[in-house]
Tab-separated table of C-alpha atoms in Angstrom:
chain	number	residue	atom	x	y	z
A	1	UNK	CA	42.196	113.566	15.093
A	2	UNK	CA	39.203	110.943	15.220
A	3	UNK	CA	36.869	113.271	13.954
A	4	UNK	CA	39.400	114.214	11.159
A	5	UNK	CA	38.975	110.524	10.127
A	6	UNK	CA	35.359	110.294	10.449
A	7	UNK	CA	34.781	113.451	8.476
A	8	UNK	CA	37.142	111.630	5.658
A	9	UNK	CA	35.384	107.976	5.787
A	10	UNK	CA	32.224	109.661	5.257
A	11	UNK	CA	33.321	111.577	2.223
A	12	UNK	CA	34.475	109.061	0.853
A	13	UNK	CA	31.675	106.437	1.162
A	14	UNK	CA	28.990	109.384	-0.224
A	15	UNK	CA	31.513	109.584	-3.323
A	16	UNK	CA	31.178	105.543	-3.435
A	17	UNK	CA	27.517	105.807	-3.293
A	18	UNK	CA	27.244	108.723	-6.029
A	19	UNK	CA	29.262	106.717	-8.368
A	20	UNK	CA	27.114	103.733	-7.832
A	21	UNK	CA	23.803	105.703	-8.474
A	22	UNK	CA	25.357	107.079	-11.615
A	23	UNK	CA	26.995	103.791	-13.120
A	24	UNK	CA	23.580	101.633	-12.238
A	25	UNK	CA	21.389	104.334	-14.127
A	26	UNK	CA	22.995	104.531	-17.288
A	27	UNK	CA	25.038	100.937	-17.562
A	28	UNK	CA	22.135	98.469	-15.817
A	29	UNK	CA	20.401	97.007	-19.476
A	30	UNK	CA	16.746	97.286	-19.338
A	31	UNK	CA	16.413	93.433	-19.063
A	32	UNK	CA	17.697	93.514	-15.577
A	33	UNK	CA	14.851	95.881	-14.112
A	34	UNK	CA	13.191	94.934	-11.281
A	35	UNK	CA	10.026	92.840	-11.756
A	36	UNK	CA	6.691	93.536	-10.207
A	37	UNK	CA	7.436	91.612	-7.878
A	38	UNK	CA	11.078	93.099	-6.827
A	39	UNK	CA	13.197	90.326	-8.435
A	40	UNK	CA	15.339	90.987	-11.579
A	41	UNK	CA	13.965	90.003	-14.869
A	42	UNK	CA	15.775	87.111	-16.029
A	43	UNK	CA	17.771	87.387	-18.895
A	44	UNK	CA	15.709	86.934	-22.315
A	45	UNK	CA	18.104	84.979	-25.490
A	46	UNK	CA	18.959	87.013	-27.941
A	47	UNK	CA	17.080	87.164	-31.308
A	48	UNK	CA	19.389	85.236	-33.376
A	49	UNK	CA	20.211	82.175	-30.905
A	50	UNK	CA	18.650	79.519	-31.716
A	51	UNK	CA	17.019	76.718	-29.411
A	52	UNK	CA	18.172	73.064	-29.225
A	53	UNK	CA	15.345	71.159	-30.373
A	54	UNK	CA	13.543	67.907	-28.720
A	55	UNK	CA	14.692	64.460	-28.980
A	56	UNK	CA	12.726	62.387	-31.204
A	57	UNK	CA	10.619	60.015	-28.857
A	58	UNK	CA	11.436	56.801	-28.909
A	59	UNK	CA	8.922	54.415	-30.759
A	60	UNK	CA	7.107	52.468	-28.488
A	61	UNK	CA	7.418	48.669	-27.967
A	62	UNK	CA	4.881	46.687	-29.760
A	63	UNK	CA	2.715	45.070	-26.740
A	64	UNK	CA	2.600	41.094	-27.215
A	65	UNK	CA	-0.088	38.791	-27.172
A	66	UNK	CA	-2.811	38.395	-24.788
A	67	UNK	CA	-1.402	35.286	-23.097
A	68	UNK	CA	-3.850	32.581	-21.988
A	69	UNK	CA	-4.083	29.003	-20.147
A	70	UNK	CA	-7.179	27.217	-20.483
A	71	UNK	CA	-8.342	24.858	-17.942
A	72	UNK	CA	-11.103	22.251	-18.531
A	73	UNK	CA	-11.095	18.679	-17.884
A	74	UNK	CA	-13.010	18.259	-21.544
A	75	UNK	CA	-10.416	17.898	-23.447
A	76	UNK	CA	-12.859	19.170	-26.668
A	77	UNK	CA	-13.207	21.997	-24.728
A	78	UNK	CA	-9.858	22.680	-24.312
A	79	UNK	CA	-9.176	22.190	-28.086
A	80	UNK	CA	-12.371	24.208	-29.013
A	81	UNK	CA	-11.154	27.217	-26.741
A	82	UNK	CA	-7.670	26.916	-28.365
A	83	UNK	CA	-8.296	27.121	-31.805
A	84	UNK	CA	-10.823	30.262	-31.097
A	85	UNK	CA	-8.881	31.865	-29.281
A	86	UNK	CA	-5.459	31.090	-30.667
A	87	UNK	CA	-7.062	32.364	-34.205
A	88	UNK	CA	-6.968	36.305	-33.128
A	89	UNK	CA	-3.866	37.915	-33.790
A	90	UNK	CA	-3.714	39.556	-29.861
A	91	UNK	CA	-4.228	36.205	-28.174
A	92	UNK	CA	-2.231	33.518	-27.485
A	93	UNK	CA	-3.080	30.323	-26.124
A	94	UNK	CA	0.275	29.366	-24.246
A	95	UNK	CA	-0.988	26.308	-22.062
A	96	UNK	CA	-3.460	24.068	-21.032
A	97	UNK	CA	-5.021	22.042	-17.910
A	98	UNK	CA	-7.195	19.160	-17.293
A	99	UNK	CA	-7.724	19.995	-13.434
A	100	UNK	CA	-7.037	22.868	-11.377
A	101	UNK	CA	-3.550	21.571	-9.900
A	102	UNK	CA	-2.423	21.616	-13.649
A	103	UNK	CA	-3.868	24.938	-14.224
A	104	UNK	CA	-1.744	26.309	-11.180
A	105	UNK	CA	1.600	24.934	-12.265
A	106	UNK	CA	0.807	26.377	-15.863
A	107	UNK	CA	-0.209	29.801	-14.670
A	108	UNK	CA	3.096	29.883	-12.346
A	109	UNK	CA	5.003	28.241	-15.490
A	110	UNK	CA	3.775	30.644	-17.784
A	111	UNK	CA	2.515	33.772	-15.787
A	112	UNK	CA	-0.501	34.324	-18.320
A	113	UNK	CA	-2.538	37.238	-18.543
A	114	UNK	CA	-5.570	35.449	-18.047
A	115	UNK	CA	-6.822	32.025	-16.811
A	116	UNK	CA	-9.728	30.266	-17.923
A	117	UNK	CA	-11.251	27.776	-14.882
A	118	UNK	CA	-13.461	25.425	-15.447
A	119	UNK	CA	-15.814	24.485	-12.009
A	120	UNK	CA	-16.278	20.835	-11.865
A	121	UNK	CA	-13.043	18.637	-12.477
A	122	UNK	CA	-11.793	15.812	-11.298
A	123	UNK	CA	-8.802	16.075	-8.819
A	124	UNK	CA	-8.695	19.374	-7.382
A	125	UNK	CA	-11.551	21.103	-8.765
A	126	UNK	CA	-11.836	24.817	-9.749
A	127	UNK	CA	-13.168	26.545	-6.569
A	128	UNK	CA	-10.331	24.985	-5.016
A	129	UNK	CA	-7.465	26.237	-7.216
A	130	UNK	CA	-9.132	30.093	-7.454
A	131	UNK	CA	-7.923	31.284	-4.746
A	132	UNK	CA	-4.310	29.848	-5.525
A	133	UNK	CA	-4.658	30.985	-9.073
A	134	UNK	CA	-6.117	34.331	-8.656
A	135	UNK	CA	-2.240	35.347	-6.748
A	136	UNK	CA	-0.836	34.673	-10.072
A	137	UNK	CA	-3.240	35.837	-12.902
A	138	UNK	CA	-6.858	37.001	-13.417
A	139	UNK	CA	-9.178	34.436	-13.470
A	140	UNK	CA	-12.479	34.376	-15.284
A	141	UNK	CA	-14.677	31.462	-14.889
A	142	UNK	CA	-15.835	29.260	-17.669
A	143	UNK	CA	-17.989	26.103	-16.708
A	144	UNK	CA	-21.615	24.268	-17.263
A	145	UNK	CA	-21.980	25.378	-13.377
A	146	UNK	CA	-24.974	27.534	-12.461
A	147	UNK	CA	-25.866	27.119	-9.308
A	148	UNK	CA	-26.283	30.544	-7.325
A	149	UNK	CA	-24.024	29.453	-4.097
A	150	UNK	CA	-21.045	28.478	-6.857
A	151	UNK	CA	-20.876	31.371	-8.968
A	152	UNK	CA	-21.579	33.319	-5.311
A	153	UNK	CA	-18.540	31.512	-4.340
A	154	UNK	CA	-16.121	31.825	-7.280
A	155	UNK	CA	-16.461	35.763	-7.269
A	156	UNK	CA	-15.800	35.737	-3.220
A	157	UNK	CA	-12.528	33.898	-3.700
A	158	UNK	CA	-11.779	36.218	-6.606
A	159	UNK	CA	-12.962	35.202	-9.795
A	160	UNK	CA	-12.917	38.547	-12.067
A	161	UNK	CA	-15.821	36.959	-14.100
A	162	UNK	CA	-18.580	33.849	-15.270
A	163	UNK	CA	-19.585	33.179	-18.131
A	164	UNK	CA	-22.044	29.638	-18.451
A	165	UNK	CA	-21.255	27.636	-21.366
A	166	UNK	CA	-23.889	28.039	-24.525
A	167	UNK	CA	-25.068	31.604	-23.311
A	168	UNK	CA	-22.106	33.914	-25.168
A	169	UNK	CA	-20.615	33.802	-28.699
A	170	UNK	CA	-17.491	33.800	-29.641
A	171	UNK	CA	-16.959	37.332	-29.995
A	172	UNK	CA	-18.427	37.892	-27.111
A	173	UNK	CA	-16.255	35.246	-25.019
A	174	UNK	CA	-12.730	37.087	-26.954
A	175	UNK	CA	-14.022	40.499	-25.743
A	176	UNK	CA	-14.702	39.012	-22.173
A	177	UNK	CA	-10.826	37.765	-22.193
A	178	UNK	CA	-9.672	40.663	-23.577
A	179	UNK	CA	-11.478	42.712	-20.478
A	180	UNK	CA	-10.804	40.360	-17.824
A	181	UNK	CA	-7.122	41.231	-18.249
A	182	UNK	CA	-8.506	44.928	-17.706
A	183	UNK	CA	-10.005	44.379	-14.818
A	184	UNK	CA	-13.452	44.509	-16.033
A	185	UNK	CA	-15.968	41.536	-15.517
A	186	UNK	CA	-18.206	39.792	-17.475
A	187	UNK	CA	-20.968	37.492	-16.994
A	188	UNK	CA	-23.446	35.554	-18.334
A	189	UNK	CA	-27.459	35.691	-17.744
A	190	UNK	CA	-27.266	32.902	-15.759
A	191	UNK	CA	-24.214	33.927	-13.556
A	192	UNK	CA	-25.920	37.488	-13.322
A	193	UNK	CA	-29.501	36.271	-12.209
A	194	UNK	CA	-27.840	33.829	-9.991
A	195	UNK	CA	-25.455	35.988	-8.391
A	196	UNK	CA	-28.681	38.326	-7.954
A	197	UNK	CA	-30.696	35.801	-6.181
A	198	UNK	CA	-28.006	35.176	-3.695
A	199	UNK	CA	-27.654	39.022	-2.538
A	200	UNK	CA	-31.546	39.017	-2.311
A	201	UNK	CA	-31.054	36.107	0.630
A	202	UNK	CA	-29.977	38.612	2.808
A	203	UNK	CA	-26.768	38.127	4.686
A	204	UNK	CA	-26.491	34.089	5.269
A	205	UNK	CA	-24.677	31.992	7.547
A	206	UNK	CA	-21.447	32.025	6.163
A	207	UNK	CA	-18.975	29.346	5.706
A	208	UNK	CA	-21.709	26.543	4.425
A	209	UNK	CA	-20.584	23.760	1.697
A	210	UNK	CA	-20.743	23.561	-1.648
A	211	UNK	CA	-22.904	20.885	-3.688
A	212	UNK	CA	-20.374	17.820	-4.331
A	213	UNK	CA	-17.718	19.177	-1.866
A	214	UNK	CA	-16.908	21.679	-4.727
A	215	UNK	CA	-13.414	23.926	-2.923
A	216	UNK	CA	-12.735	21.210	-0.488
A	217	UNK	CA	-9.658	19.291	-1.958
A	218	UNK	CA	-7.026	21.132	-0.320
A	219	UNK	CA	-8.362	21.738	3.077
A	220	UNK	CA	-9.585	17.726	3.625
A	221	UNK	CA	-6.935	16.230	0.809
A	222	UNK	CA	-9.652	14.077	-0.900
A	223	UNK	CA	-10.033	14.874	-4.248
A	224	UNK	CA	-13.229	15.904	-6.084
A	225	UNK	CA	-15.143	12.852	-7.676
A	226	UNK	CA	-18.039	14.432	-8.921
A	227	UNK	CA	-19.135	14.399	-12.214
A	228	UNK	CA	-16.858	15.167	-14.753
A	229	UNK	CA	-17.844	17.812	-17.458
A	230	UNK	CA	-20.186	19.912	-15.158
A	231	UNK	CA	-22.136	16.987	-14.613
A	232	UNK	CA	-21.778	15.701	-17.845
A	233	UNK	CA	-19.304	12.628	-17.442
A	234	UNK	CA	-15.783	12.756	-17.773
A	235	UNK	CA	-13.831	12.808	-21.309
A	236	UNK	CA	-10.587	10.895	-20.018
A	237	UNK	CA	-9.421	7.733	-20.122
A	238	UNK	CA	-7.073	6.066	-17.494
A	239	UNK	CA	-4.870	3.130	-17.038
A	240	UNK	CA	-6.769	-0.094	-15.822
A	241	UNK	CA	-6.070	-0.693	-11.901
A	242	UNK	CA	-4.884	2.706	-11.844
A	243	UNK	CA	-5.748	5.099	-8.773
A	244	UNK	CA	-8.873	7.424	-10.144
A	245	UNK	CA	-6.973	10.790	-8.993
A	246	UNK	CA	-3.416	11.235	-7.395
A	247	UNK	CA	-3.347	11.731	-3.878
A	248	UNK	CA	-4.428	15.917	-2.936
A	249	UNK	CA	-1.327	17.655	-1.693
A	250	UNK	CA	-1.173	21.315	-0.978
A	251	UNK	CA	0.177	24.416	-3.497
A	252	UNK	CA	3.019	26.168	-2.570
A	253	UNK	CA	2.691	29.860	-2.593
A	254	UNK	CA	3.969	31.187	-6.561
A	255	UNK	CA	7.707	32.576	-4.807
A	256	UNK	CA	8.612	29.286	-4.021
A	257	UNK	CA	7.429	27.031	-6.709
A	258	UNK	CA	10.130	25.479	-8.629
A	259	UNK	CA	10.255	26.832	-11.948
A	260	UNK	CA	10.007	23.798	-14.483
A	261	UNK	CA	10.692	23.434	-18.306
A	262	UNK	CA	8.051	24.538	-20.328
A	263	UNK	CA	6.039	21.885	-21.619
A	264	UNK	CA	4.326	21.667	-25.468
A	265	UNK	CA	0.411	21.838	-26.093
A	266	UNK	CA	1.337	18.638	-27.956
A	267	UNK	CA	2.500	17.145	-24.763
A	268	UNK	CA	-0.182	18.448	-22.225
A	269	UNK	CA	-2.981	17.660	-24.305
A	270	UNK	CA	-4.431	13.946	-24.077
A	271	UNK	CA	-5.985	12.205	-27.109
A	272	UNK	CA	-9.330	14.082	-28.072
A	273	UNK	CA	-12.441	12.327	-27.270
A	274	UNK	CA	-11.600	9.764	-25.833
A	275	UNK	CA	-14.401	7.585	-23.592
A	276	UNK	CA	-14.076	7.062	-20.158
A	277	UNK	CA	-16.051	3.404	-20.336
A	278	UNK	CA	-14.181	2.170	-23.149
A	279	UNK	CA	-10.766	3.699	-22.773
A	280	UNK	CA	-8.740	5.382	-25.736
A	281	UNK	CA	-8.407	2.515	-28.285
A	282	UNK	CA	-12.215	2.289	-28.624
A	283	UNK	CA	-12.186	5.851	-29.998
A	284	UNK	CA	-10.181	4.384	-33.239
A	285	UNK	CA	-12.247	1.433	-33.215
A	286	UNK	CA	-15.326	2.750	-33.373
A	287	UNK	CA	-14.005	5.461	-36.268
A	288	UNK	CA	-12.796	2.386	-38.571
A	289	UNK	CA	-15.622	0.532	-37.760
A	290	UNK	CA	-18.506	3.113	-38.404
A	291	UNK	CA	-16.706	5.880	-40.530
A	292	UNK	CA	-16.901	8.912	-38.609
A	293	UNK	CA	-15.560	12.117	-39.517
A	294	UNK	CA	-13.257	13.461	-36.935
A	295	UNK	CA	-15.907	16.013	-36.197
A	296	UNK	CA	-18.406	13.197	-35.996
A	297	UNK	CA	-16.593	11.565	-33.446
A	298	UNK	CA	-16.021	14.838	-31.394
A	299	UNK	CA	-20.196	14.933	-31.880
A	300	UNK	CA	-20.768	11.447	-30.703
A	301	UNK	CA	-18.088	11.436	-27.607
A	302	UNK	CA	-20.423	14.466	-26.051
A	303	UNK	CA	-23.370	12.677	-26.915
A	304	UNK	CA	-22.187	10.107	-25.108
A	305	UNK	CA	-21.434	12.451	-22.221
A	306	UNK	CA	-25.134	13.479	-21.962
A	307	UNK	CA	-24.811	16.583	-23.642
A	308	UNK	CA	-27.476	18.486	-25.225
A	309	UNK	CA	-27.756	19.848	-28.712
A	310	UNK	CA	-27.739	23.229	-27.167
A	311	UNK	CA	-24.136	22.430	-24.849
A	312	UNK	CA	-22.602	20.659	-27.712
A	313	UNK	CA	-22.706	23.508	-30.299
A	314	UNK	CA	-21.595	25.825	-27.331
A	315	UNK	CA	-18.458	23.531	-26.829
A	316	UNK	CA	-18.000	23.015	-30.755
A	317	UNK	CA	-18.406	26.311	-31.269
A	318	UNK	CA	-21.052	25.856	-34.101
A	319	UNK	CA	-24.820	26.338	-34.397
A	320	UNK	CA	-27.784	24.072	-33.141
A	321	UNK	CA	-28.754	22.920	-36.549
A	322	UNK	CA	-24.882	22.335	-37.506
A	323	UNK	CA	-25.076	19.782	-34.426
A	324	UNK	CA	-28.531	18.304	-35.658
A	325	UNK	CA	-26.775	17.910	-39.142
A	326	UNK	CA	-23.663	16.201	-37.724
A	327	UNK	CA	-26.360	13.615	-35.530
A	328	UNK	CA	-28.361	12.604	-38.228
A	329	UNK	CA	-25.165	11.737	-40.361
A	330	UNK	CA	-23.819	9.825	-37.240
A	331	UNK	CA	-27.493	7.811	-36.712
A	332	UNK	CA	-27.055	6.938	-40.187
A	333	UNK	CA	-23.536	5.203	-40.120
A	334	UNK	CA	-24.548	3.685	-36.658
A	335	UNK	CA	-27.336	2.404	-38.209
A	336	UNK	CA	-29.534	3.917	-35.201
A	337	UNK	CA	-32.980	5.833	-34.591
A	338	UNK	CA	-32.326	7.802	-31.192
A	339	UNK	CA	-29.679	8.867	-28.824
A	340	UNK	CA	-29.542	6.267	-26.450
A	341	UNK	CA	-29.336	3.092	-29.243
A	342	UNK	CA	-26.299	5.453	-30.749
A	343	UNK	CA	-24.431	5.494	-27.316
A	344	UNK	CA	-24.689	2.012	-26.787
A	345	UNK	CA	-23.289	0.786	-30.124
A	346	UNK	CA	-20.578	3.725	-29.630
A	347	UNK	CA	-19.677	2.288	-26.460
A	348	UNK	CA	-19.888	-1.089	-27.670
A	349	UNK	CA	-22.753	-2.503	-25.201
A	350	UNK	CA	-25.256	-2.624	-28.002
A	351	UNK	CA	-25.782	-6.558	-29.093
A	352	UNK	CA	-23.864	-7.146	-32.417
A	353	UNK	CA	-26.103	-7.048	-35.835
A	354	UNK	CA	-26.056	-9.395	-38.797
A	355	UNK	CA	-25.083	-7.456	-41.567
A	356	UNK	CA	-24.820	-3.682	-40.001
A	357	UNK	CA	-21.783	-2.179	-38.546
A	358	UNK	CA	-20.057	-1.357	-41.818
A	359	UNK	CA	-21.506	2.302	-43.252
């Protein structure tokens, strides 16, 4: 009887098999052979469906302005750099600082794409803010200062360029913004041959001061009184009796720094020009008195600084012989024959004459 049943089973599964063999060879399509590769082909769309087609790509979002905060303790700088820059259509000048404490709150007010630092201010200068600044924004350095151990300095704590005023042009100084936010430096013939000569000293003993006590105002909280402008006296005016700088206090890191409202260029920006020996009112004085052009009076202020023809036009933003022009006009209403006899009837040392003053 078992066998019986075994003969049966296996009858029947050959007749299984048979059929299989004979329904795969004539029903199986030829689109389900077996690849090369012993998988089935997969199946290919017939000739009259048609494919979905690709979503339109979404237009892209037009990228804003370059945004910028100059800082500069010269506040014709700071206008100078404003107007330039402020006068191409992909940069924006969104803030500005007298002194590397104000540059820091701007920068973590405004999170610009680039910061501007001038070296020598008064307060806390530049080399001490960098490394503060350079957490929040790219910083590329933009000062009278060319000594080999600062600009040596400034790239160390992470300056991502230096350029020395009166050795770029405009164009050149927009295209060095524009890079700086791209990671790529820029720097001046000066900056270059000095940074050059200070990796031909050989490895030095690190650590030593700056000139001035340039980078120290955080770490010993006294507060840089050097000379203002790069060495070129300072441009603001304070109240009588009033403390020269506020007392040095460190920067909180950019997480926790209270976020306050943002303040106008209007309201950031002290009067233009304005002497340090005579204060702000002599500015208008002098203007009635001598009638000077508000260029003029830009002119004579960084005269008065100790500026060269050469630095002036860099800071104006206008060629040597446009400055020469401007001088001689200004000699002639001051009724003077050099530089120094112009200062001191600008500042209002020079001994009074009989019949001059009025031009």
């Amino acid at each position: 009887m078992p066998d019986d049943v075994s003969r049966a089973s296996g009858q029947n599964w050959a007749a299984q098999h048979h059929a299989s063999q004979h329904t795969s060879s004539h029903a199986t399509p030829l689109n389900s052979e077996l690849s090369s590769s012993g998988f089935p082909v997969p199946p290919q769309p017939a000739a009259s469906e048609t494919l979905p087609p690709f979503p339109e790509t979404p237009p892209m979002a037009a990228p804003g302005p370059l945004r910028v905060v100059v800082a500069d303790d010269n506040p014709v700088v700071r206008a100078g750099l404003g107007v330039l820059l402020s006068g191409r259509e992909d940069i924006e000048v969104v803030a500005e600082a007298a002194d590397g404490r104000q540059a820091y709150d701007m920068a973590v007010r405004h999170r610009p794409d680039v910061v501007l630092l001038d070296v020598r201010m008064p307060g806390v200068d530049g080399i001490s803010a960098l490394p503060h600044l350079v957490q929040v924004a790219p910083v590329m350095m933009l000062t009278y200062s060319r000594e080999s151990e600062i600009v040596h300095e400034a790239l160390r704590l992470g300056a991502g360029g230096y350029l020395v005023h009166g050795e770029f042009t405009a164009d050149q100084l927009v295209q060095a913004v524009r890079d700086t936010k791209s990671g790529r430096a820029h720097f001046t013939a000066t900056a270059a041959n000095a940074l050059l000569a200070h990796m031909r000293q050989g490895p030095g003993p690190q650590g030593q001061p700056l000139p001035e006590g340039l980078g120290t105002a955080l770490t010993t909280r006294v507060a840089y009184q050097g000379p203002g402008h790069d060495g070129h006296g300072t441009g603001q005016g304070r109240q009588h009796g009033a403390p020269a700088h506020p007392p040095v206090t460190e920067m909180p890191p950019p997480a926790t720094r209270p976020v306050q409202p943002a303040q106008g260029l209007s309201q950031m920006q002290p009067v233009v020009a304005q002497s340090s020996t005579t204060g702000g009112s002599a500015t208008a004085l002098n203007r009635a008195q001598y009638g000077l052009s508000s260029r003029e009076v830009e002119v004579m202020e960084l005269i008065a600084s100790g500026m060269s023809n050469q630095q002036i036009a860099a800071t104006c933003f206008i060629s040597e012989k446009t400055v020469k022009n401007h001088i001689n006009r200004i000699f002639t209403k001051l009724h003077s024959a050099s530089r120094s006899e112009a200062i001191a009837r600008w500042l209002g040392t020079a001994p009074p004459r009989g019949s001059g003053g009025h031009g």
